[in-house]
Short mmCIF file of C-alpha atoms (C1' of nucleotides) in Angstrom, two decimals:
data_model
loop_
_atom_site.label_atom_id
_atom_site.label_comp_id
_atom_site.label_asym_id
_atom_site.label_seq_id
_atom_site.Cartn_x
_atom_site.Cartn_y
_atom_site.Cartn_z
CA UNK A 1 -52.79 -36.50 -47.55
CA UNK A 2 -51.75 -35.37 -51.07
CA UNK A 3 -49.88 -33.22 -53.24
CA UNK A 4 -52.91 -31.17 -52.75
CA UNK A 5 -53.45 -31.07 -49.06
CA UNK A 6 -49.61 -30.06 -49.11
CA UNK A 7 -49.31 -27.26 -51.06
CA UNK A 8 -53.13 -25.30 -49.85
CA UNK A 9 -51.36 -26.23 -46.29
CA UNK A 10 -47.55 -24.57 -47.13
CA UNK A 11 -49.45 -21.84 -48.69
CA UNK A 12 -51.49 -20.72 -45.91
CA UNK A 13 -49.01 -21.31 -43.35
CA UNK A 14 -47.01 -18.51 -45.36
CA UNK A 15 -49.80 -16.32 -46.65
CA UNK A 16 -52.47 -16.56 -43.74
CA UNK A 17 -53.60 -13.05 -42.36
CA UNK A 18 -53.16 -12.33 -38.81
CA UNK A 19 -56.84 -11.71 -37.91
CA UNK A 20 -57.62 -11.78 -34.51
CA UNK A 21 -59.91 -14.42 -33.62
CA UNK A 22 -57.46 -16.48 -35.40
CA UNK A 23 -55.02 -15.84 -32.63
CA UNK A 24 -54.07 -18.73 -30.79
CA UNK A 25 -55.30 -16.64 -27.27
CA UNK A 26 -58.66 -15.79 -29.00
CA UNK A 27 -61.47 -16.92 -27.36
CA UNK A 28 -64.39 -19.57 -28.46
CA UNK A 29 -66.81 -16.57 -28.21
CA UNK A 30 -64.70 -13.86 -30.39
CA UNK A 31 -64.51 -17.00 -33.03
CA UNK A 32 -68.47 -16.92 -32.85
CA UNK A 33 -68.76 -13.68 -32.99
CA UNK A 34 -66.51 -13.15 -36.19
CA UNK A 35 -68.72 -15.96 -37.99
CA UNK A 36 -71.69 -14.10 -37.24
CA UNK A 37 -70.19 -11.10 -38.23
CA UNK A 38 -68.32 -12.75 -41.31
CA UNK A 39 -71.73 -13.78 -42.77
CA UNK A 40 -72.15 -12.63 -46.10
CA UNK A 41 -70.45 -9.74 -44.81
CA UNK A 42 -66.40 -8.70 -45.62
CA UNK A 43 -63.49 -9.22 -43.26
CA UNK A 44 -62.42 -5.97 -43.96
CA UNK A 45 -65.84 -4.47 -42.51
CA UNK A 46 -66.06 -6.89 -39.51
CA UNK A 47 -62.55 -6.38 -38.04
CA UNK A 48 -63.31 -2.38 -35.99
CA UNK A 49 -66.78 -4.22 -35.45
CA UNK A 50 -65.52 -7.02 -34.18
CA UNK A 51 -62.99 -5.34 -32.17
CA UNK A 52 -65.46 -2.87 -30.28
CA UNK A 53 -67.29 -6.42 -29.27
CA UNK A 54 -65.32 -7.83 -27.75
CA UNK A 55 -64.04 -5.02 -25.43
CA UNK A 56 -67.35 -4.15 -24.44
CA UNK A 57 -68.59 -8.00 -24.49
CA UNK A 58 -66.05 -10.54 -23.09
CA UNK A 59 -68.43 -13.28 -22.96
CA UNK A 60 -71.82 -13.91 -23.78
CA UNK A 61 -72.65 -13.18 -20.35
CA UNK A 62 -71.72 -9.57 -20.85
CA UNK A 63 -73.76 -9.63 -23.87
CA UNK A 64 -76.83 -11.37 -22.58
CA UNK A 65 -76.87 -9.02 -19.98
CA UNK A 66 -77.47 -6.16 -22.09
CA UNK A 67 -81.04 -5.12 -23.91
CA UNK A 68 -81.21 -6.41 -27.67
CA UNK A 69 -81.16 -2.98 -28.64
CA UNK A 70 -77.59 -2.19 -27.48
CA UNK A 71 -76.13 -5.12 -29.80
CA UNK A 72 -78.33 -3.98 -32.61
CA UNK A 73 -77.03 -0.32 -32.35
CA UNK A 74 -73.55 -1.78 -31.77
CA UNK A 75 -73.86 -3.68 -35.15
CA UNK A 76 -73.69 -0.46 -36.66
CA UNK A 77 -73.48 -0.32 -39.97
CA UNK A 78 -72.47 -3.86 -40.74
CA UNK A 79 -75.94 -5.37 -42.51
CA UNK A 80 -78.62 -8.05 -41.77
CA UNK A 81 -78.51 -6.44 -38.08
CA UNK A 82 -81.25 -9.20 -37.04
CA UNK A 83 -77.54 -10.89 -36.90
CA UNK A 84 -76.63 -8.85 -34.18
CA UNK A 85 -80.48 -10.04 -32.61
CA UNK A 86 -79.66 -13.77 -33.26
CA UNK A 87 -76.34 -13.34 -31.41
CA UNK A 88 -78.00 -11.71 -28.28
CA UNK A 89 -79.76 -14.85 -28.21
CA UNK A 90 -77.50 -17.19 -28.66
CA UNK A 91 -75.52 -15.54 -26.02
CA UNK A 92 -78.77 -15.85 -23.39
CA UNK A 93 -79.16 -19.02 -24.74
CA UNK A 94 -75.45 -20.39 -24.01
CA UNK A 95 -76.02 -18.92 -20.41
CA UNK A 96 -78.96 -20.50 -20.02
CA UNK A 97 -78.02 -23.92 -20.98
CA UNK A 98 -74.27 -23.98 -21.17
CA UNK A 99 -73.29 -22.52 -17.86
CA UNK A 100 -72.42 -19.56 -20.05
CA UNK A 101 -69.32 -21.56 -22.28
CA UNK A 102 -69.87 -21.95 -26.34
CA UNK A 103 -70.96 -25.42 -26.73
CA UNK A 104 -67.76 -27.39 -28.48
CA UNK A 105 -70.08 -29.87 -30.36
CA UNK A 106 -71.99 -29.48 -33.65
CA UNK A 107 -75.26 -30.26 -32.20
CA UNK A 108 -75.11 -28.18 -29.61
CA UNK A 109 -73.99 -25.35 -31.65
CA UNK A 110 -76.48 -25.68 -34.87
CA UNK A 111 -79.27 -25.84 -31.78
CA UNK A 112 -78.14 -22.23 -31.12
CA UNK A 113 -80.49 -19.17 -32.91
CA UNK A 114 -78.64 -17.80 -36.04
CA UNK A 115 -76.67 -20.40 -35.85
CA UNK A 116 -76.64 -23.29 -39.37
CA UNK A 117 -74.58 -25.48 -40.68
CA UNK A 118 -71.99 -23.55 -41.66
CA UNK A 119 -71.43 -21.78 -38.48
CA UNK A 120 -71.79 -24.61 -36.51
CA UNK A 121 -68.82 -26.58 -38.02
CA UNK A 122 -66.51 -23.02 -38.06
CA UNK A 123 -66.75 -22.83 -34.76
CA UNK A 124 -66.64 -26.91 -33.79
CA UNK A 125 -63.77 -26.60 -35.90
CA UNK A 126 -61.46 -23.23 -35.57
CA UNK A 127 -62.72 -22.50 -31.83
CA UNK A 128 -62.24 -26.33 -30.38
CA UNK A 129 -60.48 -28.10 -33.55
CA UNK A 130 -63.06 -30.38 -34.39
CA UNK A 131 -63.16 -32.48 -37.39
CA UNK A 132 -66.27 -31.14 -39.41
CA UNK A 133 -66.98 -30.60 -43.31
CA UNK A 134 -66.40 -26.85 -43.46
CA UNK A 135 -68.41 -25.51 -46.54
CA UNK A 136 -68.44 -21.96 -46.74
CA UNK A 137 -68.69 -19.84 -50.56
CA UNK A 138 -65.29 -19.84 -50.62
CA UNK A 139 -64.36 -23.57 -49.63
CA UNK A 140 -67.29 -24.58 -52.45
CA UNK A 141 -65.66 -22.41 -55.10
CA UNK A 142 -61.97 -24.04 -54.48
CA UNK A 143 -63.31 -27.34 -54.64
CA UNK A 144 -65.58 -26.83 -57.74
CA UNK A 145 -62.51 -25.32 -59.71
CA UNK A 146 -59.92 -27.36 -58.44
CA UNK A 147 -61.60 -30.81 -58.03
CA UNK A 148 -64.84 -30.29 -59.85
CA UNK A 149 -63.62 -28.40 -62.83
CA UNK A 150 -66.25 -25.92 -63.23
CA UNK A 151 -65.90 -22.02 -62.27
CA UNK A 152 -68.71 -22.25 -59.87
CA UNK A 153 -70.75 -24.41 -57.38
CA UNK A 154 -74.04 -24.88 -57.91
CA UNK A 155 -76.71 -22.78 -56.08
CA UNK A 156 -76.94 -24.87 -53.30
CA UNK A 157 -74.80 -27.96 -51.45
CA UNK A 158 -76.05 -31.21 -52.86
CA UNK A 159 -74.83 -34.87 -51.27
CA UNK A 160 -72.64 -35.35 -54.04
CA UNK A 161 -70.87 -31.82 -53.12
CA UNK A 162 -70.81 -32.71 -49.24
CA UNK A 163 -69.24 -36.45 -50.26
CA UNK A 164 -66.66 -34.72 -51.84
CA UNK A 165 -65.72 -31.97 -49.46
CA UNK A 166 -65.58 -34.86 -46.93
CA UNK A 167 -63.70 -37.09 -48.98
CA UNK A 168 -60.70 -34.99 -48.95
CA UNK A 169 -61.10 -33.45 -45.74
CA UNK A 170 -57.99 -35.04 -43.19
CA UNK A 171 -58.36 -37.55 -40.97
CA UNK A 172 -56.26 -36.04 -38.39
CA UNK A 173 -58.41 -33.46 -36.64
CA UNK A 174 -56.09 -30.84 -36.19
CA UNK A 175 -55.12 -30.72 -39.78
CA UNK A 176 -58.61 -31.07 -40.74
CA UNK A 177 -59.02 -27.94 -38.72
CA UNK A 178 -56.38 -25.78 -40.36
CA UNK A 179 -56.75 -27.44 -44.05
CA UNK A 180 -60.58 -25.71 -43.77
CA UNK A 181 -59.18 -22.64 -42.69
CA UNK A 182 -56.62 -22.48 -45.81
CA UNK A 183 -58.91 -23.47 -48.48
CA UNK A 184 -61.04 -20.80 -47.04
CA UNK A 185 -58.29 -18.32 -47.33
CA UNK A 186 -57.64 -19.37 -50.69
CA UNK A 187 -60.58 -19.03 -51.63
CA UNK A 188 -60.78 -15.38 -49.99
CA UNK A 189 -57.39 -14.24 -51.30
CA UNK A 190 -56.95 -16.01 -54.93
CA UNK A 191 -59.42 -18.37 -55.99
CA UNK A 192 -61.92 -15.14 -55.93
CA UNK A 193 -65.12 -15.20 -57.97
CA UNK A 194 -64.99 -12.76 -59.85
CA UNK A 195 -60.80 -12.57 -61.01
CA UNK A 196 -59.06 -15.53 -59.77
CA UNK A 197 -55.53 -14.89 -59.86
CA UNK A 198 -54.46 -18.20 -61.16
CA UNK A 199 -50.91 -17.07 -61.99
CA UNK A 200 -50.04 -16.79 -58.21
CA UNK A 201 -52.20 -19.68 -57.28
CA UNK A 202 -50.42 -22.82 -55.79
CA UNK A 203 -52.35 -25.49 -56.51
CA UNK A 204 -53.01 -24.22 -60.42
CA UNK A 205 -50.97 -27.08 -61.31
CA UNK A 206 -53.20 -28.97 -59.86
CA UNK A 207 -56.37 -27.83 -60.63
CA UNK A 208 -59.18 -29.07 -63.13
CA UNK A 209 -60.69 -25.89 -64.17
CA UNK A 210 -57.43 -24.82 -65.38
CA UNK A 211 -56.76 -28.05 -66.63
CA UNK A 212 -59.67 -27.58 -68.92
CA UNK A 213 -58.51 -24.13 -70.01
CA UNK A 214 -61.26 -22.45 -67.36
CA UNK A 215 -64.43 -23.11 -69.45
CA UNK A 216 -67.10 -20.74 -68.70
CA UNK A 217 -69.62 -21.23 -66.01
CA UNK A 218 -72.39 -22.80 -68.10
CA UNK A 219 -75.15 -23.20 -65.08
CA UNK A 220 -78.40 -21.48 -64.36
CA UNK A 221 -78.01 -17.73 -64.04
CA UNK A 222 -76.73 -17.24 -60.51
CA UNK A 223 -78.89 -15.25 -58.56
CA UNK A 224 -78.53 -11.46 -58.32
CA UNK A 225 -79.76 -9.37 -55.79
CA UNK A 226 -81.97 -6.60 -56.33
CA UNK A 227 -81.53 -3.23 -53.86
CA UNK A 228 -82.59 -0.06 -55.31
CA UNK A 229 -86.30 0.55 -54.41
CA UNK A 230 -86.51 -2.76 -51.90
CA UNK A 231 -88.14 -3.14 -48.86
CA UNK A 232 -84.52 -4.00 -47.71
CA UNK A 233 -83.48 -0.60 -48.62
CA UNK A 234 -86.56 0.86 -47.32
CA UNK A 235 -85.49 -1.36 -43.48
CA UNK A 236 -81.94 -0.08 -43.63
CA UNK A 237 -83.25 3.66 -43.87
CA UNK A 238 -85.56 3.45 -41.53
CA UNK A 239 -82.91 1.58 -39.27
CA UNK A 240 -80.17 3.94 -39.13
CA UNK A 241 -82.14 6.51 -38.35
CA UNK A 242 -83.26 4.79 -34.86
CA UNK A 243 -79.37 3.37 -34.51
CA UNK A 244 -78.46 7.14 -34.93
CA UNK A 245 -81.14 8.52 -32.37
CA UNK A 246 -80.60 8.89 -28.71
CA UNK A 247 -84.20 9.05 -28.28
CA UNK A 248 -87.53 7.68 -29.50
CA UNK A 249 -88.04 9.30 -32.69
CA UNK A 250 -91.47 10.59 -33.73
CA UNK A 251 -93.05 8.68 -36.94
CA UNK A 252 -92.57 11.71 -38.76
CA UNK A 253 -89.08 11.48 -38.78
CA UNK A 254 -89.17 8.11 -40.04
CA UNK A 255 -91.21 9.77 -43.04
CA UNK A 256 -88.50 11.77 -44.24
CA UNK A 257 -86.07 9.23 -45.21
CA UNK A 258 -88.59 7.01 -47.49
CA UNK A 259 -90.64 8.97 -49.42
CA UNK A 260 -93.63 5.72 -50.83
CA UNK A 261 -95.80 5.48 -47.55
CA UNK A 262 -97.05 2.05 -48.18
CA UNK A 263 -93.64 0.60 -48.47
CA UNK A 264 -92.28 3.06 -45.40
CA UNK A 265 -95.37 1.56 -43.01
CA UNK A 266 -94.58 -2.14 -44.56
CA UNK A 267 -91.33 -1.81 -43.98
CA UNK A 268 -91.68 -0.22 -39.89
CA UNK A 269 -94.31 -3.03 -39.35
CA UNK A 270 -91.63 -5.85 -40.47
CA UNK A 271 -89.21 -4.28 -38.07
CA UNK A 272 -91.61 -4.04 -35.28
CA UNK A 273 -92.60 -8.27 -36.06
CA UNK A 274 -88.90 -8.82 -36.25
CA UNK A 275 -88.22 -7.01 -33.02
CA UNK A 276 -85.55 -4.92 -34.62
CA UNK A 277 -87.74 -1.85 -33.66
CA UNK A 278 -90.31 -1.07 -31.08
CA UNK A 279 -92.70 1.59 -30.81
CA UNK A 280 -92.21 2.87 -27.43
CA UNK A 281 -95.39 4.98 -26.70
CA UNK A 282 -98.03 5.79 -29.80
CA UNK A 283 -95.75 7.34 -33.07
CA UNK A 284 -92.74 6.67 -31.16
CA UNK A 285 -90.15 4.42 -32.03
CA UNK A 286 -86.55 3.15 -30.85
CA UNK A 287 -84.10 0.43 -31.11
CA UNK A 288 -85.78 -2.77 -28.69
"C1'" DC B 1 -86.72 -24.58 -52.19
"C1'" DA B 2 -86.94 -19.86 -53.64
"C1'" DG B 3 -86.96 -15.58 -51.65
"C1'" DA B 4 -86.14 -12.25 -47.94
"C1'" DC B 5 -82.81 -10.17 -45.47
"C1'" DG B 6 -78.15 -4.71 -45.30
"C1'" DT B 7 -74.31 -2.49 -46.65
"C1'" DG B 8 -70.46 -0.72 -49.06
"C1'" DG B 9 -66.26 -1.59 -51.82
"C1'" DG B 10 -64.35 -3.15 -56.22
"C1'" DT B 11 -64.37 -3.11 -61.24
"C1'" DT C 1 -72.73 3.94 -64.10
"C1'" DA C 2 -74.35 -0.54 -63.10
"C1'" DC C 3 -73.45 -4.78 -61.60
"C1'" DC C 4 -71.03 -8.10 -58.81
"C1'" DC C 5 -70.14 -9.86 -54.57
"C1'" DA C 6 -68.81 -10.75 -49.31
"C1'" DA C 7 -66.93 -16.76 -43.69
"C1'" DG C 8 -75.41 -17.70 -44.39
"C1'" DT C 9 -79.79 -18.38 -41.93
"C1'" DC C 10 -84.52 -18.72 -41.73
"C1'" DT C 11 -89.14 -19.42 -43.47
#
DNA sequence: CAGACGTGGGT
DNA sequence: TACCCAAGTCT
């Protein structure tokens, strides 16, 4: 334990938010939920999602009881709804196999559909306080400022980047536990991407991008993603309009909201192959 | 390993 | 207005 580990710990036991499958009652399944939920997608969209989940689905039982459909129209508006499919599975999965409990080990976790590195060492480690490497966006963009020196990570974790996560992770598993939870935060809260607010940062004392006088990222051009025009844009249309119906909805009405027909069938037949859609009887179609 | 995969808020 | 970006996973 350092200087560092001190002040990231002091600072999130006085700045953490409340969120609610960081309460200490919360259960194993609302923490996997939320990472599902949390993935590449804001707190600040999650939390009614979130909320409405776990009233209606306690545990995964409740959820793997239900047809894919219902968690894919309960996803709502959040994004990447085959998220919503992957949890469905995951929960028939941990019935299946786990007597209907969320697997507290790594292996058993990662083994899980939607479920990768990442998530599999958030939930080891904030649902059953585990010691794992935790390396989210934000963790990786704490550590490559304040350790590394640079502005941002590089596309993807390398061994060296995992080495050094690990190297300063704590030994003790419970602090391990909440000192990946506060870099996280920091991360989320201060150390942002786009306007760090170093002047309120604790550890800026301590950091070696500051140190250096925050040189500019100098790496490959960080990936950007396109949307206007995209087959993903093209999906989400289509995709609302079946959350939205109460009913199978004729082709036709799939026509109107996507006006390039070669892209509208592409996109309907990618649906159908990822079973986010299902055509019900001929020119109908509905959530599975 | 690069690319696909949703959505909406912030600047 | 455009562009950036948000607790990734899968192929």
């Amino acid at each position: 334990m350092t200087e560092l580990h001190d002040t990231v710990l002091d600072w999130y036991d006085a700045n953490a938010r409340d969120l609610p499958w960081r309460s200490a009652t919360a259960s194993a399944w609302s923490v996997m939920v939320s990472e599902f939920m949390l993935q590449q997608t804001p707190v600040s969209r999650v939390l009614p999602i979130h909320e409405a989940w776990m009233e209606r689905w306690p545990t995964p039982a409740d959820l793997a009881a239900e047809p894919t459909g219902e968690a894919v129209r309960a996803w709502g508006r959040l994004g990447y709804p085959r998220r919503a499919l992957r949890l469905h599975a995951a929960a028939t999965a941990i019935v299946e196999q786990h007597d209907g409990e969320v697997p507290a080990s790594y292996d058993e976790l990662i083994a899980l559909p939607g479920v990768g590195d990442y998530t599999a060492a958030a939930i080891a480690t904030f649902a059953y306080g585990k010691r794992h490497v935790v390396l989210d966006t934000n963790v990786r963009r704490v550590f490559a400022r304040t350790l590394s020196g640079v502005e941002f990570p590089a596309q993807s974790v390398n061994k060296a980047e995992r080495e050094l996560a690990a190297g300063v992770l704590p030994l003790d598993e419970p602090t391990a536990a909440t000192w990946s939870v506060a870099v996280m935060e920091l991360g989320a809260l201060v150390c942002t991407a786009a306007n760090p607010s170093c002047t309120r940062c604790p550890v800026a004392d301590l950091c070696a991008w500051r140190a250096a006088g925050h040189p500019a990222y100098d790496g490959p051009p960080r990936k950007v993603q396109t949307w206007a025009g995209t087959d993903r844009q093209c999906r989400g249309r289509l995709m609302a309009v079946l959350r939205d119906a109460d009913a199978p909805v004729h082709r036709s009405r799939l026509d109107t909201v996507w006006s390039d027909e070669t892209q509208r069938r592409r996109a309907l037949e990618g649906l159908l192959k990822d079973n986010l859609a299902k055509e019900v009887e001929p020119d109908f179609f509905a959530l599975p």
